[in-house]
Coordinates of C-alpha atoms and ligand atoms in Angstrom, one line a residue:
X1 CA -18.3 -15.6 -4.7
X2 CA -17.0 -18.3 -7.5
X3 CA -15.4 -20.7 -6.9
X4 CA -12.9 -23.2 -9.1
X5 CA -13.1 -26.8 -9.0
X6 CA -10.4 -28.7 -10.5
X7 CA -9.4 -32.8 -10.5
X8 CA -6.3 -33.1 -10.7
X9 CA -4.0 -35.8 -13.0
X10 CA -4.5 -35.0 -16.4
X11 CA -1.5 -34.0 -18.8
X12 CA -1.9 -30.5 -20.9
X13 CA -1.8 -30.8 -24.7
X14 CA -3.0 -28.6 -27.2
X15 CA -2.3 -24.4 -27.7
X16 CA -2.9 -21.4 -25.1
X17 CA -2.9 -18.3 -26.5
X18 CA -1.2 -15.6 -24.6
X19 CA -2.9 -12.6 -23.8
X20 CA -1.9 -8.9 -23.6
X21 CA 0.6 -8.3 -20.7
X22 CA -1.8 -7.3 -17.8
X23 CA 1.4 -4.8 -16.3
X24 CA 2.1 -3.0 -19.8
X25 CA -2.0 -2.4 -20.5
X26 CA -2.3 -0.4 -17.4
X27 CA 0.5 1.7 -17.5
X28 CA -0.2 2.7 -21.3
X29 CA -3.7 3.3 -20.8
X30 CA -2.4 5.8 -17.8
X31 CA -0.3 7.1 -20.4
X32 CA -3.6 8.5 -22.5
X33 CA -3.7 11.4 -19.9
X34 CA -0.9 12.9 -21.2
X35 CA -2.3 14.0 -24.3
X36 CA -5.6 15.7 -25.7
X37 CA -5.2 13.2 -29.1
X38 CA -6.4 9.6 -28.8
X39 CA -4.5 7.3 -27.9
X40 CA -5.2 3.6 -29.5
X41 CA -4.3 0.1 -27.7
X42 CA -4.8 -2.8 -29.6
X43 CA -4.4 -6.3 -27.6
X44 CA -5.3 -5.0 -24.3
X45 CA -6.7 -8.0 -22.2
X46 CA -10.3 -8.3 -20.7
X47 CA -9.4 -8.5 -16.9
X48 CA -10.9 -6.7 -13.7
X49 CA -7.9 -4.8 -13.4
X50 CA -7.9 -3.1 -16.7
X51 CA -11.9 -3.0 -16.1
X52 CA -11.6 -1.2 -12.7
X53 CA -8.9 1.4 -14.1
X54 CA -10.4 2.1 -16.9
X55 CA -13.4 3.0 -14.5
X56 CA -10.9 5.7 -12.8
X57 CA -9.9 6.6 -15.9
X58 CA -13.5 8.0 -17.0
X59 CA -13.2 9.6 -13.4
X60 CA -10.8 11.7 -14.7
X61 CA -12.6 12.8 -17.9
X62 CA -11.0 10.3 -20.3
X63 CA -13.2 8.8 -22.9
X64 CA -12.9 5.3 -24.0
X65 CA -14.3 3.2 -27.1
X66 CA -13.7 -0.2 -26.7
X67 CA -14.1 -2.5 -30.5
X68 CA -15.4 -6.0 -30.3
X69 CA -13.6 -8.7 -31.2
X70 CA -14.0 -9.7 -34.7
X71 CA -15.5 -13.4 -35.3
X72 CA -12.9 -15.6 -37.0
X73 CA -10.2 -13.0 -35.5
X74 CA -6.9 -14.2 -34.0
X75 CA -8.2 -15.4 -30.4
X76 CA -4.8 -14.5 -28.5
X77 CA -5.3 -10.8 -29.8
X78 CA -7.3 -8.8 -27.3
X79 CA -9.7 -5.5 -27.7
X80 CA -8.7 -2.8 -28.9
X81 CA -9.2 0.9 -27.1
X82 CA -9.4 4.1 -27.9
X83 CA -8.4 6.4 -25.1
X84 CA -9.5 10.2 -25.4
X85 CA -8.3 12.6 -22.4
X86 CA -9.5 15.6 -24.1
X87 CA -10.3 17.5 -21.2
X88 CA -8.8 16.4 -17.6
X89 CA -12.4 17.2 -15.8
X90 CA -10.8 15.8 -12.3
X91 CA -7.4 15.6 -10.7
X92 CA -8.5 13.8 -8.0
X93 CA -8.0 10.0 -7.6
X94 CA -9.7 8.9 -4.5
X95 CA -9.1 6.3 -1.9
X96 CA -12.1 3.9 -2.9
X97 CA -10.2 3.7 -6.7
X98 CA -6.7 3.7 -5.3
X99 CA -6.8 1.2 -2.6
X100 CA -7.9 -1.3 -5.1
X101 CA -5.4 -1.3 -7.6
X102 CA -2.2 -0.1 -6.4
X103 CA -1.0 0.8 -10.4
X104 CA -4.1 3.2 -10.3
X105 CA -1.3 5.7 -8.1
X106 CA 0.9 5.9 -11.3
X107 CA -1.7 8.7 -12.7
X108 CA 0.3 10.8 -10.3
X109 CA 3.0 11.8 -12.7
X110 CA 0.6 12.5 -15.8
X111 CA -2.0 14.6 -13.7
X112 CA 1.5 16.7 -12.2
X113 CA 2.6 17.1 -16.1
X114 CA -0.5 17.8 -17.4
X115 CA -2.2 19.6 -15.0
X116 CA -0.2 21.2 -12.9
X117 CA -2.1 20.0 -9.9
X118 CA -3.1 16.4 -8.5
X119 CA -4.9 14.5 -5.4
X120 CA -4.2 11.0 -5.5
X121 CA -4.9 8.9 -2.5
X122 CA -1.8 6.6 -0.9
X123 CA -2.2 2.7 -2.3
X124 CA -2.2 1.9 1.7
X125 CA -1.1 -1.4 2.7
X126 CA -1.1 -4.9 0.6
X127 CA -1.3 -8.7 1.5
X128 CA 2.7 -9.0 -0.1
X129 CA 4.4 -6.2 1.6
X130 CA 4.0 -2.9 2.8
X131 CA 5.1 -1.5 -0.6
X132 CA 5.9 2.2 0.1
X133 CA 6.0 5.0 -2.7
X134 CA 8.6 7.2 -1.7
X135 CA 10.8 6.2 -4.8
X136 CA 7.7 7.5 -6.7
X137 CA 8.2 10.9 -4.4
X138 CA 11.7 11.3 -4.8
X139 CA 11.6 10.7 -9.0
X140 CA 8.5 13.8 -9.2
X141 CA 10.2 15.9 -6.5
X142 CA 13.5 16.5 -8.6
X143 CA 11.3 16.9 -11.4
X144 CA 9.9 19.9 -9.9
X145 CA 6.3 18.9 -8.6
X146 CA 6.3 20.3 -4.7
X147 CA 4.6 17.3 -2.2
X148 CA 2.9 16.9 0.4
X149 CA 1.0 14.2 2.2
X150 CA -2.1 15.3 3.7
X151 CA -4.6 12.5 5.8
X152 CA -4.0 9.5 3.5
X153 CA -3.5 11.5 0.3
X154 CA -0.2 13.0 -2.2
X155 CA -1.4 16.9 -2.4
X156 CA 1.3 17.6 -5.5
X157 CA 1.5 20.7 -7.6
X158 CA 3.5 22.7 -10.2
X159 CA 2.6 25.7 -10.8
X160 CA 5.2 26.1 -13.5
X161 CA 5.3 22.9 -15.0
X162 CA 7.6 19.9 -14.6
X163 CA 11.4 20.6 -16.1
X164 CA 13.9 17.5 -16.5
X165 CA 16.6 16.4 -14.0
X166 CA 18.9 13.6 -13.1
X167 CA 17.0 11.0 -10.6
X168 CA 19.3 8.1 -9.5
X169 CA 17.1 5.8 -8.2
X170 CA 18.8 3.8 -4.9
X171 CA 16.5 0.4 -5.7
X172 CA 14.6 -0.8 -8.6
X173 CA 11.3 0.0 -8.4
X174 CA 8.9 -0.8 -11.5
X175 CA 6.2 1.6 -10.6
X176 CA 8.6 4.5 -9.4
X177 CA 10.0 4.4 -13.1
X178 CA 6.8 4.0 -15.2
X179 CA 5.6 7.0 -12.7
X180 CA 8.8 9.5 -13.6
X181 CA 8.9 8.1 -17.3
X182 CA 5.2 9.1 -17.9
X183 CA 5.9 12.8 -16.3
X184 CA 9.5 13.3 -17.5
X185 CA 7.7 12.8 -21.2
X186 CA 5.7 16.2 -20.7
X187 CA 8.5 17.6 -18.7
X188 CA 10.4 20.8 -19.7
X189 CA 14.0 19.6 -21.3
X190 CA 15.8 16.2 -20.7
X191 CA 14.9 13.6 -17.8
X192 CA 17.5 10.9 -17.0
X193 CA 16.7 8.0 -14.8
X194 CA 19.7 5.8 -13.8
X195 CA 19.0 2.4 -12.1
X196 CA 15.5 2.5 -13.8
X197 CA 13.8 -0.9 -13.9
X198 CA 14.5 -2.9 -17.2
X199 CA 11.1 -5.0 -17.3
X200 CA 9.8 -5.6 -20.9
X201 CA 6.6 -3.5 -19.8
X202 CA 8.5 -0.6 -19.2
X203 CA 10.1 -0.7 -22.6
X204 CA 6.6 -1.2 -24.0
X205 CA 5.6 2.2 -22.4
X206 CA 8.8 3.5 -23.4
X207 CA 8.1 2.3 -27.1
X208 CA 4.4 3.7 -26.8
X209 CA 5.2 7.3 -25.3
X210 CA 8.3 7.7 -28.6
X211 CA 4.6 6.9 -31.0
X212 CA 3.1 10.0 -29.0
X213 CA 6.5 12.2 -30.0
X214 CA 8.8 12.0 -26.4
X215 CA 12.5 11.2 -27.4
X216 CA 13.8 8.6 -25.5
X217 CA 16.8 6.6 -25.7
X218 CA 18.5 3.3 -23.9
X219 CA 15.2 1.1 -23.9
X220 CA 15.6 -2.0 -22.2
X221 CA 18.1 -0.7 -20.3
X222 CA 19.1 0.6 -16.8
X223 CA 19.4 4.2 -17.9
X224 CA 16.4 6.3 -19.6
X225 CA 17.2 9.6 -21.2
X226 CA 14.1 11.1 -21.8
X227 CA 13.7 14.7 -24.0
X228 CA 10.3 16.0 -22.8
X229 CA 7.6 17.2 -25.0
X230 CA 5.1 20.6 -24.2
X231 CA 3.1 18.1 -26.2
X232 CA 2.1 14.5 -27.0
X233 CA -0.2 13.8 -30.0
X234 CA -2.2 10.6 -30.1
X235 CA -0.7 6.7 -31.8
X236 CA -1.4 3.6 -32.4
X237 CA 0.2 0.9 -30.4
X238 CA -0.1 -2.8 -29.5
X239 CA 0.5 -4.2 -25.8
X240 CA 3.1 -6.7 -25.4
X241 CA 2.1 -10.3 -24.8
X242 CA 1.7 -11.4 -20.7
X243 CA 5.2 -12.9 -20.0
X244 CA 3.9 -13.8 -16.5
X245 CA 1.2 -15.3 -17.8
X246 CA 3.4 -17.4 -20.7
X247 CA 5.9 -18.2 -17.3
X248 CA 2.7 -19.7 -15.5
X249 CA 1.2 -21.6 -18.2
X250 CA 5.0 -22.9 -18.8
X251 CA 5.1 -24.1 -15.4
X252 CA 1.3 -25.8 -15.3
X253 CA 2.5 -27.8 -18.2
X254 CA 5.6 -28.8 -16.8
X255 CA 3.6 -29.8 -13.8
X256 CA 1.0 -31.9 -14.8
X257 CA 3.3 -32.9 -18.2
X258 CA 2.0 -33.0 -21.8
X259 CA 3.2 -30.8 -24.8
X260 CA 1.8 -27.1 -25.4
X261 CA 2.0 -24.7 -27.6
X262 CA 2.0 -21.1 -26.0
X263 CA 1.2 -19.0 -29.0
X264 CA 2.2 -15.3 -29.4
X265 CA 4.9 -15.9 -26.3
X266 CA 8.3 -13.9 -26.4
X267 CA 10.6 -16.3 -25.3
X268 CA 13.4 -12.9 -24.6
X269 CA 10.8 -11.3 -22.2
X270 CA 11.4 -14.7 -20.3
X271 CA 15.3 -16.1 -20.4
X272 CA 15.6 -16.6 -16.7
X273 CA 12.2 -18.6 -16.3
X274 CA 12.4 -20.2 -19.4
X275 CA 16.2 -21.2 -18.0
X276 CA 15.0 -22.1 -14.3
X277 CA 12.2 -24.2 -16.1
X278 CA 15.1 -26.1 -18.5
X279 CA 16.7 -26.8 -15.5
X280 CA 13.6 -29.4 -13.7
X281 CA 14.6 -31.2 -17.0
X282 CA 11.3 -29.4 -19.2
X283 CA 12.1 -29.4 -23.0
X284 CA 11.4 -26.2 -24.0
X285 CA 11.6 -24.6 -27.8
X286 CA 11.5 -21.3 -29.1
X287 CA 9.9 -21.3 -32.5
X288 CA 8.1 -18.5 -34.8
X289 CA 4.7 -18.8 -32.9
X290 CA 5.7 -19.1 -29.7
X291 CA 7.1 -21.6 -26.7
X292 CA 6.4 -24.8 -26.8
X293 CA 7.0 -26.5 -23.5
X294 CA 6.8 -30.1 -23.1
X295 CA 7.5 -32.7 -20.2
X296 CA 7.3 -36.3 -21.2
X297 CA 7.4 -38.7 -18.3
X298 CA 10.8 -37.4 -17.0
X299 CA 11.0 -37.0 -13.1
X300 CA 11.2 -33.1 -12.3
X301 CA 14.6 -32.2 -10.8
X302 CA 15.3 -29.7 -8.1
X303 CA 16.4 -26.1 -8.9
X304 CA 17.3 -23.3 -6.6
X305 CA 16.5 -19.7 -7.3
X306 CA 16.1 -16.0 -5.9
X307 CA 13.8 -13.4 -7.3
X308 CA 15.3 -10.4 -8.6
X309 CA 14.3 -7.6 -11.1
X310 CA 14.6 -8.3 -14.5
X311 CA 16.6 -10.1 -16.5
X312 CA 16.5 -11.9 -13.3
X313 CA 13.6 -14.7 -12.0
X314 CA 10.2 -12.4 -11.6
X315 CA 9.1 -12.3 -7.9
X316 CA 5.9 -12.4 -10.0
X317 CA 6.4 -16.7 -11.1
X318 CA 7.3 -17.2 -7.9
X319 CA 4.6 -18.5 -6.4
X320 CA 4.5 -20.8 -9.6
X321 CA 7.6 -22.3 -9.0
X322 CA 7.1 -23.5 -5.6
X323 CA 3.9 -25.4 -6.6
X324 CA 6.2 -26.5 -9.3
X325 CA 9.0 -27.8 -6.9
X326 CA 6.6 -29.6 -4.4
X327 CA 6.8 -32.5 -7.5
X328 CA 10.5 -32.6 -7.9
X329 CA 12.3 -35.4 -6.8
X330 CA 14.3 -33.4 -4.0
X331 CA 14.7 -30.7 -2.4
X332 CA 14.6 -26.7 -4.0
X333 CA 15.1 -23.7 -2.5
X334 CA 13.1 -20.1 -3.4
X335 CA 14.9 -16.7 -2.4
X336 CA 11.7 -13.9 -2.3
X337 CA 14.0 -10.7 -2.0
X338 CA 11.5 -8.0 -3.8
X339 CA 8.3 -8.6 -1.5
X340 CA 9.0 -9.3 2.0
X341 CA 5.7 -11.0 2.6
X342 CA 4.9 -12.9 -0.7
X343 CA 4.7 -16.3 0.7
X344 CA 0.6 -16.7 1.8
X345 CA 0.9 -19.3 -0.9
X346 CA 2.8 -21.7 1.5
X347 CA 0.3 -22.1 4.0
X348 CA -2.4 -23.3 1.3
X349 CA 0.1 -25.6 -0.8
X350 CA 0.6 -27.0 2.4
X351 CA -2.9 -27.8 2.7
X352 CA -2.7 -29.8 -0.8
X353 CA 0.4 -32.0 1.4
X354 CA 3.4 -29.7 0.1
X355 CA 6.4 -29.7 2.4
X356 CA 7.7 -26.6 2.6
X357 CA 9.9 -24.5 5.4
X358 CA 10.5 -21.0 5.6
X359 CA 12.8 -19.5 7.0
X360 CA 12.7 -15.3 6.3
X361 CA 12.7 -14.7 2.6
X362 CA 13.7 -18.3 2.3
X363 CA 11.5 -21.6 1.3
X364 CA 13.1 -24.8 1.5
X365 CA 10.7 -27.1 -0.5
X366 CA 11.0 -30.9 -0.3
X367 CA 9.4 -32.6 -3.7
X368 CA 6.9 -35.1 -2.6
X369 CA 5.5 -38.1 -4.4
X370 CA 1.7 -36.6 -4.6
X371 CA -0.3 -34.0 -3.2
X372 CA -4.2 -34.5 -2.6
X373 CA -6.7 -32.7 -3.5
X374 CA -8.4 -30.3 -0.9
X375 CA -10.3 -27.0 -0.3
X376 CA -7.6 -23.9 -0.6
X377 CA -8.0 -20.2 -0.5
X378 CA -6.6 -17.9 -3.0
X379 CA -4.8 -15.0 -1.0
X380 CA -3.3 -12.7 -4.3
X381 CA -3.3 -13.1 -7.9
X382 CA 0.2 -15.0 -8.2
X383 CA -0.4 -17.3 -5.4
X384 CA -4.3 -18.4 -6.2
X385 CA -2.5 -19.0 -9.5
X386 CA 0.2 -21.5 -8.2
X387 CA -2.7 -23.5 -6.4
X388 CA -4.4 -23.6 -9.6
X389 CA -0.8 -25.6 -10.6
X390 CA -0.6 -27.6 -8.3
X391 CA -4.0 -28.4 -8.4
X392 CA -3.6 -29.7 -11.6
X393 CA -1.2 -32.2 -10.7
X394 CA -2.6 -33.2 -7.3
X395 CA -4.9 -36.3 -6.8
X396 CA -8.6 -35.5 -6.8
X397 CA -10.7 -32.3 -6.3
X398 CA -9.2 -29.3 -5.1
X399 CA -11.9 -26.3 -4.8
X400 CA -10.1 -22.6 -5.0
X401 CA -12.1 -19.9 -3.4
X402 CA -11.9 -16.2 -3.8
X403 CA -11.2 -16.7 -7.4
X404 CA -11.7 -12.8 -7.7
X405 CA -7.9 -12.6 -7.3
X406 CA -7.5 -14.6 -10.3
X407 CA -9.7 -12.8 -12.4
X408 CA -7.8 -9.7 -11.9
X409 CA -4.7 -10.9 -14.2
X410 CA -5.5 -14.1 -15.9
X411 CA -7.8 -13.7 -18.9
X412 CA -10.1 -16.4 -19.6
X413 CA -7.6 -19.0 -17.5
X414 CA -10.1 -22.0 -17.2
X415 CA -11.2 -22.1 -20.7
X416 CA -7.5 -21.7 -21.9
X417 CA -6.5 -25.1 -19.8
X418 CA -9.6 -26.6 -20.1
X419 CA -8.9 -26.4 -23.7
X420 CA -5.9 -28.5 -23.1
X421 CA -7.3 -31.2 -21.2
X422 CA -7.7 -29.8 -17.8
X423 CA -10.7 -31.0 -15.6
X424 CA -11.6 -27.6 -14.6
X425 CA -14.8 -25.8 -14.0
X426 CA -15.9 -22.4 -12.2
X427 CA -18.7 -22.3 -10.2
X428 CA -20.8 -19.2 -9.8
X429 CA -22.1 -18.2 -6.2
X430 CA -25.2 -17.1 -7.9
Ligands
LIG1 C1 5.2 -4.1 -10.3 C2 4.2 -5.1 -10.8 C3 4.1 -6.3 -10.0 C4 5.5 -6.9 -9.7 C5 6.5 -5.8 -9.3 C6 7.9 -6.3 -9.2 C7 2.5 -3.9 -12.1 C8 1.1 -3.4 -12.2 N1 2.9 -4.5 -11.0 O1 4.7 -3.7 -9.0 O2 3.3 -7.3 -10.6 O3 5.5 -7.9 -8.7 O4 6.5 -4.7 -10.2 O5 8.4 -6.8 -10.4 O6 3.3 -3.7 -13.0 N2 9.5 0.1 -3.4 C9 10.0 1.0 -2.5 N3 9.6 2.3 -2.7 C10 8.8 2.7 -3.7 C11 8.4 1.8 -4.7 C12 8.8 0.4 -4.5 O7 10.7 0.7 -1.5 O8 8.5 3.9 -3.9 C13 9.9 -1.3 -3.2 C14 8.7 -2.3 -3.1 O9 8.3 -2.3 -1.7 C15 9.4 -3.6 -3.5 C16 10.3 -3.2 -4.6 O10 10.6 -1.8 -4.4 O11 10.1 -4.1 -2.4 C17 9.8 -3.4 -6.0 O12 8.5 -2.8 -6.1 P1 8.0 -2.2 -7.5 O13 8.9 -2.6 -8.6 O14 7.8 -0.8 -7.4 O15 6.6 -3.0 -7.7 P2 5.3 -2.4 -8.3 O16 5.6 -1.4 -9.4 O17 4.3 -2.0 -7.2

């Protein structure tokens, strides 16, 4: 298994290109099921996620062409696919596939709309939470699909199709919505969703699925009125850039100090991080090509924050943060109120010499002058990412194992910061 090895100290100068949002490329490839046309993504990023679903995707007959990247191409723009689901060949999406990526269970709307018919197997448990789907239930049920759960899997049929209806979601839920949104699109008539989630992802989808010839209006916001199509034809669309990964990236710099560029950024996708980052005392400026984030000597202040769906702070920085806040100079406290369990972060930043308390969904995190370097664990994809942060800024060699987590959202991470300066390096198990 790889490994990183980082030394900690040096500042970050220089330009990171941003990649394709990892969380709007997997939903819109999903999305290629619901027609026979072909469906065209341009800037999707090369991670094990998008690898791995696309793998299920082919298990359901779709056909994907991927185009190289062009030499002397814009770096931050990703590959391009072409999605084909000509024929749906299976409706069946099986445990192995599902347990691995939970947003493989989203194909569960498209198969209902398209087919009539689907077998997808329960996401099962996960290190942050025990992330149920009933939301995801609820949204298909009063769109006409009849469930039921069978030994670990969703049996869902229709044998009349999907028609539109009026779901009122009682809590956010980011999959729930992209899961109703992709099967209200081939629905019968108009969907509404009220207290759908707002994320800039699902607005991507949202953009992508009006290409393909659904109506929708109020993008962005709480409430989706969607006019359903018999049919979807194919279009051409670009994925967003990674806001989580411009937030991380934001926070390594403000970490370890220096003055970077992150190019192709949206700073809107970001006004609450960008806001909570201002706040440590972190100049930050929005300009044409991106953020530019940059810390110059400045002590780090102390900020207090809660997760929330967006606008609000994403439970998906937060992790980030706290590796942030171990530097400030006093004390910070970090609300988690999406995941109940998304703190295995703690335990290892507390290995580095971070002093942190928790208490519930609460961290109280008291800055210290230096953290040293030491052997960590990576436990999920946000959290190996904060140790990676407060690697950086901690004194010697810190060695981050089970980099596999990292690899399944961050595209090409060590390069991009060793680009900058980092003393970084993987090392391959062999
Ligand atoms: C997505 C993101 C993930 C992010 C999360 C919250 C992708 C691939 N993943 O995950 O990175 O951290 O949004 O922004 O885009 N819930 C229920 N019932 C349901 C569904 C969800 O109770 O049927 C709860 C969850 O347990 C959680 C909360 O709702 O407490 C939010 O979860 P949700 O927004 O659905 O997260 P995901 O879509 O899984």
């Amino acid at each position: 298994m790889d490994r990183i090895k980082i030394v900690g100290g040096g500042r970050l100068t220089g330009t990171i290109p941003i990649s394709g949002a990892k969380n709007a490329a997997l939903p819109l490839m999903i999305a290629s099921m619901l027609t026979a046309d072909r469906l065209t993504l341009k800037n999707v990023p090369n991670l094990a996620d998008v690898n791995l679903l696309a793998r299920i995707l082919r298990n359901h007959g779709v056909d994907l062409a991927v185009d190289g990247k062009r030499s002397g191409g814009p770096s931050h723009l990703g590959e391009t696919f072409h999605l084909t689901a000509r024929d749906i060949v299976d409706t069946t999406a099986p445990y192995e596939m599902v347990s691995r990526m939970r947003a493989s269970f989203w194909v569960l709307g498209p198969l209902i709309a398209r087919m009539g018919i689907a077998k997808v197997s329960l996401p099962g448990g996960c290190a942050i939470g025990t992330r149920p789907v009933d939301l995801h239930l609820q949204g298909l049920k009063a769109l006409g699909a009849e469930i039921d759960i069978d030994r670990g899997y969703v049996l869902a049929k229709a044998p009349k199709g999907l028609h539109g209806a009026r779901i009122v979601f009682p809590k956010v839920s980011v999959g729930a919505t992209h899961n109703v949104l992709l099967a209200a699109a081939l629905a019968k008539g108009e969907t509404l969703i009220e207290n759908a989630a707002r994320e800039p992802e699902v607005g991507d989808v949202a953009d992508c699925l009006v290409k393909m010839g659904a109506r929708i209006d109020g993008i962005g916001t709480s409430t989706l009125r969607i006019q359903g199509r018999d049919r979807l034809e194919g279009a051409v669309h670009t994925v967003l850039p990674d806001r989580i990964e411009a937030g991380t990236f934001a926070m390594a710099v403000a970490a370890t100090g220096g003055d970077v560029m992150l190019a192709g950024a949206r700073a809107t996708d970001l006004t609450t991080a960008l806001d909570a980052i201002r706040r440590t005392g972190v100049e930050i400026t929005e300009a044409d090509e991106g953020i530019r984030v940059a810390r110059n000597g400045a002590a780090l202040e102390p900020i207090s924050i809660e997760t929330q769906p967006f606008p609000g702070f994403p439970t998906d920085l937060q992790a980030q943060l706290m590796a942030l806040m171990t530097r400030a100079r006093g004390t910070s406290v970090i609300r988690e109120t999406i995941f109940e369990n998304r703190f295995m972060h703690v335990q290892e930043l507390r290995r580095l010499g971070a002093d942190i308390q928790l208490h519930g969904d609460t961290a109280t995190i008291k800055g210290v002058r230096t953290l040293q370097g030491a052997p960590v664990m990576a436990t999920d994809l946000r959290a190996s990412v904060s140790l990676v942060i407060a690697a950086l800024t901690a004194e010697g060699e810190t060695t981050i194992n089970r980099v596999y987590h990292l690899d399944r959202g961050f595209e090409r991470l060590e390069e991009k910061l060793a680009r900058c300066g980092a003393d970084i390096e993987r090392q391959s198990a062999g």
